[in-house]
Short mmCIF file of C-alpha atoms in Angstrom, two decimals:
data_model
loop_
_atom_site.label_atom_id
_atom_site.label_comp_id
_atom_site.label_asym_id
_atom_site.label_seq_id
_atom_site.Cartn_x
_atom_site.Cartn_y
_atom_site.Cartn_z
CA MET A 11 0.00 0.00 0.00
CA ILE A 12 1.29 3.47 -0.81
CA GLN A 13 1.64 6.06 1.90
CA VAL A 14 0.64 9.69 1.70
CA GLU A 15 2.00 12.50 3.85
CA CYS A 16 -0.83 14.49 5.42
CA PRO A 17 0.39 18.09 5.96
CA ASN A 18 -1.03 17.90 9.51
CA CYS A 19 -0.56 14.29 10.60
CA GLY A 20 2.49 13.08 8.67
CA LEU A 21 3.01 9.86 6.72
CA ARG A 22 -0.02 7.54 6.79
CA ASN A 23 -1.34 4.57 4.81
CA ALA A 24 -3.37 5.55 1.74
CA SER A 25 -6.37 3.64 3.14
CA GLU A 26 -6.81 6.45 5.69
CA PHE A 27 -7.50 8.91 2.89
CA ARG A 28 -10.10 9.54 0.25
CA TYR A 29 -8.85 10.42 -3.21
CA GLY A 30 -10.48 13.58 -4.55
CA GLY A 31 -9.41 13.55 -8.19
CA GLU A 32 -7.17 15.79 -10.27
CA VAL A 33 -7.23 19.52 -9.58
CA ASN A 34 -9.84 20.99 -11.90
CA PRO A 35 -10.15 24.74 -11.30
CA ARG A 36 -13.57 26.31 -11.69
CA PRO A 37 -14.00 28.61 -14.69
CA PRO A 38 -12.92 32.08 -13.47
CA GLN A 39 -15.95 33.77 -15.03
CA PRO A 40 -18.76 31.22 -14.67
CA LEU A 41 -21.47 33.42 -16.17
CA ALA A 42 -19.42 34.47 -19.18
CA ILE A 43 -18.80 31.02 -20.63
CA GLY A 44 -21.08 28.76 -22.66
CA ASP A 45 -22.41 25.22 -22.28
CA ALA A 46 -19.46 23.65 -24.10
CA GLU A 47 -16.93 25.16 -21.68
CA TRP A 48 -19.07 24.04 -18.73
CA THR A 49 -19.17 20.51 -20.13
CA ASP A 50 -15.39 20.57 -20.45
CA TYR A 51 -15.13 21.64 -16.82
CA ILE A 52 -17.60 19.06 -15.51
CA TYR A 53 -16.67 15.98 -17.57
CA MET A 54 -13.38 16.32 -19.46
CA ARG A 55 -10.20 15.31 -17.64
CA ARG A 56 -6.48 15.60 -18.29
CA ASN A 57 -5.87 12.13 -16.81
CA ALA A 58 -2.13 12.81 -16.82
CA ALA A 59 0.31 9.92 -17.14
CA GLY A 60 3.03 11.43 -14.96
CA VAL A 61 3.06 13.93 -12.11
CA GLN A 62 -0.38 15.44 -11.50
CA THR A 63 -1.74 17.73 -8.81
CA GLU A 64 -4.71 16.21 -7.04
CA TRP A 65 -6.98 16.48 -4.00
CA TRP A 66 -6.77 14.11 -1.03
CA TYR A 67 -8.93 14.09 2.09
CA HIS A 68 -7.69 12.71 5.41
CA ARG A 69 -10.92 10.86 6.18
CA ASN A 70 -9.65 8.77 9.12
CA GLY A 71 -7.48 11.53 10.51
CA CYS A 72 -7.66 15.30 10.80
CA GLY A 73 -10.43 15.69 8.20
CA THR A 74 -8.44 18.10 6.04
CA TRP A 75 -8.55 18.41 2.26
CA PHE A 76 -5.07 19.01 0.86
CA LEU A 77 -3.13 18.86 -2.39
CA ALA A 78 -0.65 16.24 -3.50
CA GLU A 79 1.69 16.01 -6.44
CA ARG A 80 1.87 12.34 -7.37
CA ASP A 81 3.38 10.48 -10.30
CA THR A 82 0.46 8.43 -11.64
CA LYS A 83 2.84 6.01 -13.38
CA THR A 84 4.68 4.99 -10.19
CA ASN A 85 2.38 6.29 -7.40
CA ALA A 86 5.39 8.13 -5.91
CA VAL A 87 4.12 11.14 -3.97
CA VAL A 88 6.38 14.10 -4.79
CA ARG A 89 4.98 16.50 -2.20
CA THR A 90 1.82 17.40 -0.31
CA TYR A 91 0.68 20.82 0.89
CA LEU A 92 -2.34 22.75 2.10
CA TRP A 93 -4.32 24.81 -0.41
CA GLY A 94 -2.98 28.36 -0.78
CA LYS A 95 0.50 27.44 0.49
CA MET B 22 -8.28 -31.57 -34.10
CA PRO B 23 -6.60 -34.84 -32.94
CA ASN B 24 -5.72 -35.68 -36.58
CA LYS B 25 -4.24 -32.24 -37.06
CA LEU B 26 -2.16 -32.67 -33.90
CA LEU B 27 -0.92 -36.10 -34.94
CA LYS B 28 0.03 -34.89 -38.42
CA GLN B 29 1.87 -32.00 -36.89
CA ALA B 30 3.78 -34.21 -34.47
CA LEU B 31 4.86 -36.69 -37.16
CA SER B 32 5.77 -34.08 -39.79
CA GLY B 33 8.50 -32.63 -37.57
CA GLN B 34 7.70 -29.12 -38.77
CA ASN B 35 6.73 -26.16 -36.67
CA PRO B 36 3.11 -25.11 -36.99
CA ALA B 37 2.36 -22.05 -39.13
CA ARG B 38 2.44 -18.75 -37.27
CA MET B 39 -1.02 -17.55 -36.25
CA TRP B 40 -0.07 -14.05 -37.36
CA ARG B 41 3.02 -12.75 -39.11
CA ASP B 42 5.41 -9.85 -38.73
CA HIS B 43 5.61 -7.28 -41.52
CA ASP B 44 7.69 -4.26 -42.41
CA LEU B 45 5.87 -1.04 -41.60
CA LYS B 46 4.41 0.40 -44.81
CA ASP B 47 4.52 4.14 -45.58
CA SER B 48 0.77 4.38 -45.67
CA TYR B 49 -2.37 2.49 -44.68
CA ASP B 50 -6.06 3.20 -45.30
CA VAL B 51 -6.83 2.64 -41.61
CA VAL B 52 -4.50 2.63 -38.60
CA ILE B 53 -5.83 1.07 -35.40
CA ILE B 54 -3.90 1.96 -32.26
CA GLY B 55 -4.12 -0.80 -29.66
CA GLY B 56 -3.72 -4.53 -30.35
CA GLY B 57 -6.28 -5.78 -27.89
CA ALA B 58 -9.53 -7.61 -28.53
CA HIS B 59 -11.25 -4.35 -29.54
CA GLY B 60 -8.65 -3.17 -32.04
CA LEU B 61 -8.14 -6.62 -33.56
CA ALA B 62 -11.90 -7.24 -33.78
CA CYS B 63 -12.32 -3.96 -35.64
CA ALA B 64 -9.50 -4.89 -38.05
CA TYR B 65 -11.05 -8.32 -38.60
CA TYR B 66 -14.53 -6.99 -39.36
CA LEU B 67 -13.11 -4.23 -41.62
CA ALA B 68 -11.46 -6.94 -43.73
CA ARG B 69 -14.17 -9.59 -43.44
CA HIS B 70 -17.34 -7.51 -43.85
CA HIS B 71 -16.15 -4.45 -45.73
CA GLY B 72 -13.20 -5.61 -47.84
CA LEU B 73 -10.84 -3.06 -46.27
CA THR B 74 -7.55 -4.93 -45.90
CA ASN B 75 -4.97 -2.14 -46.10
CA VAL B 76 -5.20 -1.87 -42.32
CA ALA B 77 -2.51 -1.71 -39.65
CA VAL B 78 -2.95 -2.59 -35.98
CA LEU B 79 -0.24 -0.96 -33.84
CA GLU B 80 0.54 -2.46 -30.45
CA LYS B 81 3.26 -1.05 -28.21
CA ARG B 82 3.88 -4.38 -26.45
CA TYR B 83 2.46 -7.75 -27.53
CA ILE B 84 -1.14 -8.30 -28.60
CA GLY B 85 -3.54 -8.87 -25.75
CA SER B 86 -1.07 -7.51 -23.18
CA GLY B 87 -3.49 -4.90 -21.86
CA GLY B 88 -7.03 -5.26 -20.60
CA SER B 89 -7.78 -8.12 -23.03
CA GLY B 90 -5.51 -10.44 -21.07
CA ARG B 91 -6.26 -9.04 -17.62
CA ASN B 92 -10.05 -9.16 -17.32
CA THR B 93 -12.08 -11.86 -15.57
CA THR B 94 -13.62 -13.06 -18.90
CA ILE B 95 -17.27 -12.63 -17.91
CA ILE B 96 -19.76 -12.18 -20.76
CA ARG B 97 -23.32 -10.98 -20.15
CA SER B 98 -25.95 -8.51 -21.33
CA ASN B 99 -28.06 -7.89 -18.21
CA TYR B 100 -27.55 -4.12 -18.20
CA LEU B 101 -29.71 -1.32 -16.85
CA THR B 102 -30.55 0.83 -19.90
CA PRO B 103 -32.28 -0.36 -23.11
CA GLU B 104 -29.34 1.08 -25.10
CA GLY B 105 -26.85 -0.92 -23.06
CA VAL B 106 -28.86 -4.17 -23.11
CA ARG B 107 -29.31 -4.11 -26.91
CA PHE B 108 -25.61 -3.37 -27.44
CA TYR B 109 -24.19 -6.05 -25.14
CA ASP B 110 -26.77 -8.60 -26.31
CA GLU B 111 -25.35 -8.47 -29.84
CA SER B 112 -21.93 -9.07 -28.29
CA VAL B 113 -23.09 -12.15 -26.37
CA LYS B 114 -24.52 -13.58 -29.62
CA LEU B 115 -21.26 -12.93 -31.49
CA TYR B 116 -19.30 -14.63 -28.70
CA GLU B 117 -21.62 -17.66 -28.79
CA GLN B 118 -20.85 -18.16 -32.51
CA MET B 119 -17.16 -17.31 -32.28
CA SER B 120 -15.65 -20.81 -32.11
CA ALA B 121 -17.58 -21.84 -35.24
CA GLU B 122 -16.74 -18.62 -37.08
CA PHE B 123 -13.01 -18.97 -36.32
CA ASP B 124 -12.83 -22.78 -36.50
CA PHE B 125 -10.82 -22.35 -33.31
CA ASN B 126 -11.94 -23.18 -29.79
CA VAL B 127 -12.30 -20.01 -27.75
CA MET B 128 -13.74 -22.12 -24.91
CA PHE B 129 -16.96 -20.18 -24.51
CA SER B 130 -18.86 -21.66 -21.59
CA ARG B 131 -22.42 -20.62 -20.85
CA ARG B 132 -22.71 -20.62 -17.08
CA GLY B 133 -25.63 -18.56 -15.87
CA HIS B 134 -24.86 -15.26 -14.13
CA LEU B 135 -26.20 -14.30 -10.70
CA THR B 136 -26.01 -10.74 -9.41
CA LEU B 137 -26.78 -10.94 -5.70
CA ALA B 138 -28.85 -8.36 -3.85
CA HIS B 139 -28.19 -7.82 -0.13
CA THR B 140 -30.42 -4.79 0.45
CA ASP B 141 -33.97 -3.72 -0.44
CA GLY B 142 -32.51 -1.07 -2.74
CA ALA B 143 -30.48 -3.67 -4.61
CA VAL B 144 -33.53 -5.94 -4.97
CA ARG B 145 -35.39 -2.99 -6.53
CA THR B 146 -32.53 -2.41 -9.01
CA MET B 147 -32.45 -6.12 -9.91
CA ARG B 148 -36.21 -6.06 -10.52
CA ARG B 149 -35.80 -3.06 -12.81
CA ARG B 150 -32.92 -4.69 -14.68
CA ALA B 151 -34.98 -7.87 -15.12
CA GLU B 152 -37.87 -5.87 -16.60
CA VAL B 153 -35.62 -3.83 -18.92
CA ASN B 154 -33.82 -7.01 -20.04
CA GLN B 155 -37.08 -8.86 -20.76
CA LEU B 156 -38.42 -5.93 -22.80
CA GLN B 157 -35.31 -6.24 -24.98
CA GLY B 158 -35.78 -9.99 -25.31
CA VAL B 159 -32.90 -10.83 -22.97
CA ASP B 160 -33.35 -13.73 -20.54
CA SER B 161 -33.11 -12.30 -16.99
CA ARG B 162 -35.30 -12.68 -13.96
CA LEU B 163 -35.40 -11.98 -10.26
CA ILE B 164 -34.96 -15.08 -8.08
CA TRP B 165 -35.03 -15.70 -4.31
CA PRO B 166 -32.64 -17.45 -1.88
CA GLU B 167 -34.24 -20.89 -2.31
CA GLU B 168 -33.56 -20.92 -6.04
CA ILE B 169 -30.11 -19.34 -5.54
CA LYS B 170 -29.20 -22.21 -3.23
CA ARG B 171 -30.46 -24.72 -5.81
CA LEU B 172 -28.36 -23.14 -8.59
CA CYS B 173 -25.33 -22.72 -6.35
CA PRO B 174 -25.25 -25.18 -3.42
CA PRO B 175 -21.99 -23.96 -1.77
CA ILE B 176 -23.26 -20.41 -1.23
CA ASP B 177 -24.41 -19.25 2.21
CA VAL B 178 -28.00 -17.98 1.92
CA SER B 179 -28.62 -18.02 5.70
CA ASP B 180 -29.14 -14.91 7.77
CA HIS B 181 -25.74 -15.36 9.48
CA PRO B 182 -23.58 -13.03 7.32
CA ARG B 183 -23.39 -9.31 7.91
CA TYR B 184 -25.23 -8.79 4.60
CA PRO B 185 -27.55 -11.76 4.02
CA ILE B 186 -28.57 -12.59 0.46
CA LEU B 187 -32.13 -11.36 -0.22
CA GLY B 188 -32.41 -12.18 -3.92
CA ALA B 189 -30.56 -12.19 -7.21
CA LEU B 190 -30.83 -11.22 -10.84
CA TYR B 191 -30.49 -14.51 -12.73
CA HIS B 192 -29.19 -14.18 -16.29
CA PRO B 193 -28.84 -17.66 -17.86
CA PRO B 194 -26.96 -16.52 -21.04
CA GLY B 195 -24.04 -15.18 -18.97
CA GLY B 196 -20.80 -17.07 -19.52
CA ILE B 197 -17.03 -17.10 -19.52
CA ILE B 198 -14.52 -17.54 -22.32
CA ARG B 199 -10.75 -17.90 -22.79
CA HIS B 200 -9.81 -14.25 -23.31
CA ASP B 201 -6.38 -14.96 -24.88
CA ALA B 202 -8.04 -17.22 -27.44
CA VAL B 203 -10.39 -14.40 -28.45
CA VAL B 204 -7.39 -12.13 -29.10
CA TRP B 205 -5.53 -14.86 -31.01
CA GLY B 206 -8.61 -15.77 -33.04
CA TYR B 207 -9.17 -12.21 -34.19
CA ALA B 208 -5.45 -11.73 -34.85
CA HIS B 209 -5.17 -14.95 -36.86
CA HIS B 210 -8.15 -14.23 -39.10
CA ALA B 211 -7.33 -10.53 -39.53
CA ASP B 212 -3.81 -11.57 -40.55
CA ARG B 213 -5.09 -14.14 -43.07
CA LEU B 214 -7.34 -11.47 -44.62
CA GLY B 215 -4.37 -9.14 -45.15
CA VAL B 216 -4.30 -6.94 -42.05
CA HIS B 217 -0.82 -6.04 -40.78
CA ILE B 218 -0.34 -6.55 -37.04
CA HIS B 219 2.67 -4.60 -35.76
CA GLN B 220 3.77 -5.50 -32.25
CA LEU B 221 6.39 -3.50 -30.32
CA THR B 222 5.22 -0.48 -32.33
CA GLU B 223 4.48 2.51 -30.14
CA VAL B 224 2.65 5.61 -31.34
CA THR B 225 4.56 8.75 -30.39
CA GLY B 226 2.53 11.36 -32.25
CA ILE B 227 -0.49 11.96 -34.45
CA ALA B 228 -0.29 14.40 -37.38
CA VAL B 229 -3.33 16.66 -37.68
CA GLN B 230 -3.71 19.31 -40.38
CA GLY B 231 -6.72 21.62 -40.40
CA GLU B 232 -8.74 19.48 -37.98
CA ARG B 233 -8.09 16.32 -40.05
CA VAL B 234 -5.80 13.38 -39.34
CA THR B 235 -2.98 12.92 -41.86
CA GLY B 236 -0.73 10.35 -40.25
CA VAL B 237 0.74 8.62 -37.24
CA GLN B 238 4.32 8.85 -35.94
CA THR B 239 5.65 5.64 -34.42
CA ASN B 240 8.95 4.41 -33.01
CA ARG B 241 9.41 2.56 -36.32
CA GLY B 242 8.62 5.45 -38.65
CA PHE B 243 5.83 7.65 -39.99
CA ILE B 244 2.62 6.21 -41.45
CA LYS B 245 0.41 8.27 -43.78
CA THR B 246 -3.27 7.60 -43.13
CA GLY B 247 -6.63 9.36 -43.16
CA VAL B 248 -8.30 7.22 -40.51
CA VAL B 249 -6.97 6.52 -37.02
CA LEU B 250 -8.89 4.51 -34.41
CA ASN B 251 -7.89 4.94 -30.79
CA ALA B 252 -8.58 1.59 -29.08
CA THR B 253 -6.12 1.88 -26.20
CA ALA B 254 -8.38 1.62 -23.14
CA GLY B 255 -6.44 2.74 -20.04
CA TRP B 256 -3.94 4.72 -22.10
CA CYS B 257 -6.58 6.32 -24.37
CA THR B 258 -6.23 9.87 -23.08
CA THR B 259 -2.47 9.86 -23.79
CA ILE B 260 -3.26 9.01 -27.45
CA ALA B 261 -6.20 11.44 -27.69
CA ASP B 262 -3.91 14.21 -26.35
CA MET B 263 -1.69 13.69 -29.40
CA ALA B 264 -4.65 14.54 -31.66
CA GLY B 265 -5.85 17.37 -29.40
CA VAL B 266 -9.09 15.58 -28.45
CA LYS B 267 -10.46 15.87 -24.92
CA LEU B 268 -12.02 12.81 -23.28
CA PRO B 269 -14.17 12.45 -20.14
CA ILE B 270 -11.94 9.66 -18.85
CA THR B 271 -9.90 8.87 -15.76
CA THR B 272 -7.67 5.79 -15.56
CA PHE B 273 -8.01 3.53 -12.52
CA PRO B 274 -6.32 0.16 -11.93
CA LEU B 275 -8.56 -2.86 -11.42
CA GLN B 276 -7.15 -5.89 -9.65
CA ALA B 277 -8.04 -9.55 -9.95
CA CYS B 278 -6.67 -12.84 -8.66
CA VAL B 279 -6.99 -16.60 -8.99
CA THR B 280 -6.84 -19.35 -6.39
CA GLU B 281 -5.11 -22.69 -6.65
CA PRO B 282 -7.12 -25.16 -8.79
CA LEU B 283 -10.04 -26.89 -7.06
CA LYS B 284 -12.32 -29.69 -8.18
CA PRO B 285 -15.25 -28.30 -10.17
CA PHE B 286 -17.87 -27.10 -7.69
CA LEU B 287 -19.06 -23.74 -9.01
CA ASP B 288 -20.78 -23.78 -12.39
CA VAL B 289 -22.40 -20.34 -12.20
CA ILE B 290 -20.91 -16.84 -12.10
CA ILE B 291 -21.56 -15.10 -8.78
CA VAL B 292 -21.47 -11.30 -8.54
CA SER B 293 -22.18 -9.11 -5.55
CA GLY B 294 -22.22 -5.34 -5.93
CA SER B 295 -22.61 -4.77 -2.19
CA LEU B 296 -19.67 -7.05 -1.32
CA HIS B 297 -17.60 -5.82 -4.29
CA VAL B 298 -16.78 -9.29 -5.64
CA TYR B 299 -17.33 -11.46 -8.67
CA VAL B 300 -16.19 -15.04 -9.04
CA SER B 301 -16.30 -17.88 -11.54
CA GLN B 302 -14.45 -21.20 -11.75
CA SER B 303 -12.25 -21.63 -14.81
CA ASP B 304 -11.92 -24.85 -16.80
CA ARG B 305 -8.64 -25.43 -14.94
CA GLY B 306 -10.50 -25.27 -11.63
CA GLU B 307 -9.07 -21.96 -10.47
CA LEU B 308 -11.45 -19.47 -8.93
CA VAL B 309 -11.14 -16.26 -10.95
CA MET B 310 -12.05 -13.35 -8.72
CA GLY B 311 -12.24 -9.60 -9.10
CA ALA B 312 -13.40 -6.58 -7.19
CA SER B 313 -13.99 -2.86 -7.70
CA VAL B 314 -11.38 -0.46 -9.07
CA ASP B 315 -8.57 0.79 -6.85
CA PRO B 316 -9.40 3.81 -4.67
CA PHE B 317 -7.26 6.31 -6.59
CA ALA B 318 -6.44 7.03 -10.23
CA SER B 319 -3.18 5.51 -11.50
CA TYR B 320 -1.35 4.03 -14.47
CA SER B 321 0.56 1.68 -12.16
CA MET B 322 -0.33 -2.00 -12.43
CA ASN B 323 1.06 -3.01 -9.04
CA GLY B 324 -1.10 -5.25 -6.91
CA SER B 325 -1.86 -4.58 -3.26
CA LEU B 326 -2.33 -6.77 -0.19
CA ALA B 327 -5.29 -4.60 0.83
CA PHE B 328 -7.13 -5.80 -2.29
CA VAL B 329 -6.61 -9.50 -1.56
CA GLU B 330 -7.54 -9.06 2.12
CA ASN B 331 -10.78 -7.28 1.27
CA LEU B 332 -11.70 -9.69 -1.48
CA ALA B 333 -10.97 -12.75 0.66
CA GLY B 334 -13.09 -11.39 3.51
CA HIS B 335 -16.09 -10.86 1.26
CA MET B 336 -15.61 -14.17 -0.55
CA LEU B 337 -15.76 -16.00 2.78
CA GLU B 338 -19.06 -14.31 3.60
CA LEU B 339 -20.48 -15.92 0.45
CA PHE B 340 -18.52 -19.20 0.52
CA PRO B 341 -17.39 -20.02 4.10
CA GLY B 342 -16.08 -23.37 2.83
CA LEU B 343 -13.22 -21.69 0.98
CA ARG B 344 -11.35 -20.65 4.12
CA HIS B 345 -8.35 -22.94 3.49
CA VAL B 346 -8.01 -22.15 -0.23
CA ARG B 347 -4.87 -20.30 -1.22
CA VAL B 348 -4.52 -17.43 -3.67
CA LEU B 349 -2.19 -18.39 -6.51
CA ARG B 350 -1.51 -15.02 -8.12
CA GLN B 351 -2.91 -11.53 -8.55
CA TRP B 352 -2.57 -8.85 -11.20
CA ALA B 353 -3.99 -5.49 -12.26
CA GLY B 354 -5.19 -3.91 -15.48
CA LEU B 355 -6.05 -0.33 -16.37
CA CYS B 356 -9.63 0.86 -16.66
CA ASP B 357 -10.63 4.00 -18.56
CA MET B 358 -13.58 5.02 -16.40
CA THR B 359 -16.27 7.37 -17.75
CA PRO B 360 -18.70 9.49 -15.69
CA ASP B 361 -21.78 7.47 -16.75
CA PHE B 362 -20.15 3.99 -16.80
CA SER B 363 -20.82 3.66 -20.52
CA PRO B 364 -18.20 3.55 -23.30
CA VAL B 365 -17.32 6.30 -25.77
CA MET B 366 -17.41 5.20 -29.40
CA GLY B 367 -17.41 7.02 -32.69
CA VAL B 368 -16.26 10.26 -34.28
CA THR B 369 -14.46 13.15 -32.56
CA PRO B 370 -14.06 16.85 -33.46
CA VAL B 371 -10.91 15.85 -35.43
CA ALA B 372 -11.98 14.33 -38.76
CA GLY B 373 -10.56 10.85 -39.28
CA PHE B 374 -9.71 10.40 -35.58
CA LEU B 375 -12.15 7.91 -34.09
CA VAL B 376 -12.37 6.56 -30.57
CA ASP B 377 -13.36 3.19 -29.12
CA VAL B 378 -12.59 3.99 -25.50
CA GLY B 379 -14.11 4.46 -22.07
CA TRP B 380 -14.28 0.73 -21.56
CA GLY B 381 -13.71 0.90 -17.81
CA THR B 382 -14.58 -2.42 -16.21
CA TRP B 383 -17.01 -3.52 -18.98
CA GLY B 384 -14.80 -3.69 -22.08
CA PHE B 385 -13.89 -7.30 -22.79
CA LYS B 386 -17.49 -8.50 -23.10
CA ALA B 387 -18.10 -5.84 -25.78
CA SER B 388 -15.12 -6.63 -28.03
CA PRO B 389 -17.02 -8.33 -30.90
CA VAL B 390 -19.88 -5.84 -31.12
CA SER B 391 -17.72 -2.73 -30.79
CA GLY B 392 -15.28 -4.11 -33.38
CA LYS B 393 -18.10 -4.95 -35.77
CA ARG B 394 -19.91 -1.63 -35.37
CA MET B 395 -16.78 0.55 -35.40
CA ALA B 396 -15.76 -1.23 -38.61
CA GLU B 397 -19.18 -0.40 -40.05
CA LEU B 398 -18.71 3.25 -39.05
CA ILE B 399 -15.24 3.41 -40.63
CA ALA B 400 -16.36 1.70 -43.84
CA THR B 401 -19.64 3.54 -44.38
CA GLY B 402 -19.00 6.86 -42.64
CA ARG B 403 -22.34 6.49 -40.86
CA THR B 404 -22.67 5.87 -37.11
CA PRO B 405 -24.68 2.64 -36.60
CA ASP B 406 -27.83 3.07 -34.50
CA LEU B 407 -26.54 0.53 -31.98
CA ILE B 408 -23.56 2.69 -30.95
CA HIS B 409 -25.09 6.14 -31.53
CA PRO B 410 -26.09 6.46 -27.83
CA PHE B 411 -22.40 6.10 -26.88
CA ARG B 412 -21.06 8.98 -29.03
CA LEU B 413 -18.56 11.44 -27.49
CA SER B 414 -20.91 14.39 -28.11
CA ARG B 415 -23.46 12.97 -25.64
CA PHE B 416 -21.58 14.79 -22.88
CA TYR B 417 -22.16 18.13 -24.66
CA GLU B 418 -25.83 17.27 -25.28
CA ASN B 419 -26.64 16.17 -21.71
CA ASP B 420 -27.65 12.76 -23.05
CA LEU B 421 -25.70 10.37 -20.82
CA VAL B 422 -26.30 6.59 -20.65
CA GLY B 423 -26.22 5.86 -16.92
CA GLU B 424 -25.02 2.28 -16.39
CA LYS B 425 -23.51 2.72 -12.94
CA GLY B 426 -25.96 0.26 -11.38
CA ALA B 427 -25.09 -2.57 -13.78
CA ALA B 428 -21.65 -2.01 -15.31
CA SER B 429 -19.38 -2.80 -12.38
CA VAL B 430 -19.34 -3.50 -8.66
CA GLY B 431 -18.57 -1.38 -5.65
CA HIS B 432 -20.24 2.02 -5.58
#
């Protein structure tokens, strides 16, 4: 099992966390864009084969959502950090 | 067959290759990326039904090395939507005729498929699936613990487990097959009809000019072509990126395992969505078992102990008698999961770039029908009615085909 470093609690087994998917920023001007752009935001994914930035949630721990950079080919976690840091 | 074997043994010659290697040509009419059951089926039907033989199948490793050789070989059509049921039903029928069509034993074995319900909500879903199936002429019905026990004596239908069995969706046409043989059968016949199968040939780029495909760059050289089919399952977004096409797909690993061989005792396929397991007994006696996809997206095909532990726990709830049976090996494959648990097939905004992707955990059973219908689309330029519901543009038209309740386990 891979381990993920929670920014609050340290290195823990991945089973303690919930995976939240790749970071998918909301459209900056939600009212200005059309249906096609909304569809891209809701459904289309980069699905990177390599290092991607993604959300994790420490479900069985401190209950914090945080960001991780993980290589999806090897599952090696490059770094984890709180949003805005 | 025995005569053939004897002749072979006495002649002292090696048997003919089932498919041959070729030099890469400068151009092909159709290039199929991905040498799995889907890509090879499409090549076969292009040649067989439509006379298109100037076709190349590109495979970065060896044919059948991806999902086609990693699935749990279950074939069924007891889906939730009329679109899904009609589509998979054609596939079941093609699988049933496959050995005769190929003159090659793909070991199709009709077993009967039971999807167990452990909650009132699940019973309701099974009832709905049974009704939808029957309306499409597919044999499915809701049965109760007494009949489940009769069809499958070793299963525990008592009220002792944490989640007792309340009922099941019984689908007699469900079966299993030898998945490698399906790949080899398609490869052999595609090869004999003139298709070039190129193994160890990796696509590194796709040439697009003015929103139209013009060729494919590979590690063995450039191929000029006007039609490219992306049939690469778990890796499909990496190929679509090369053509600038966005897909609603995330890649998750799915693990499976087999036990040591046992005497034949299980002649039906048992599936439980609530317990996240499915199991069948192979002709060799091994129990072939699978579960839900891994909890996070990845292209890594490493197995995990957590998977085996979970699976074993749930298996013992269904079959307490298996407690001394040992797991022989485990593996993982990649699943290209879509938001509505239905595949994505057909044209894309880039002319000549077609997709046969989004096969998640439900791809192997659809190989014949998707190959046949994608070949029809390529040859005629018209999307067949059977696969129209699964077009990529459905996401832009809010016309999804929700199969979450029937396409896989564990949600």
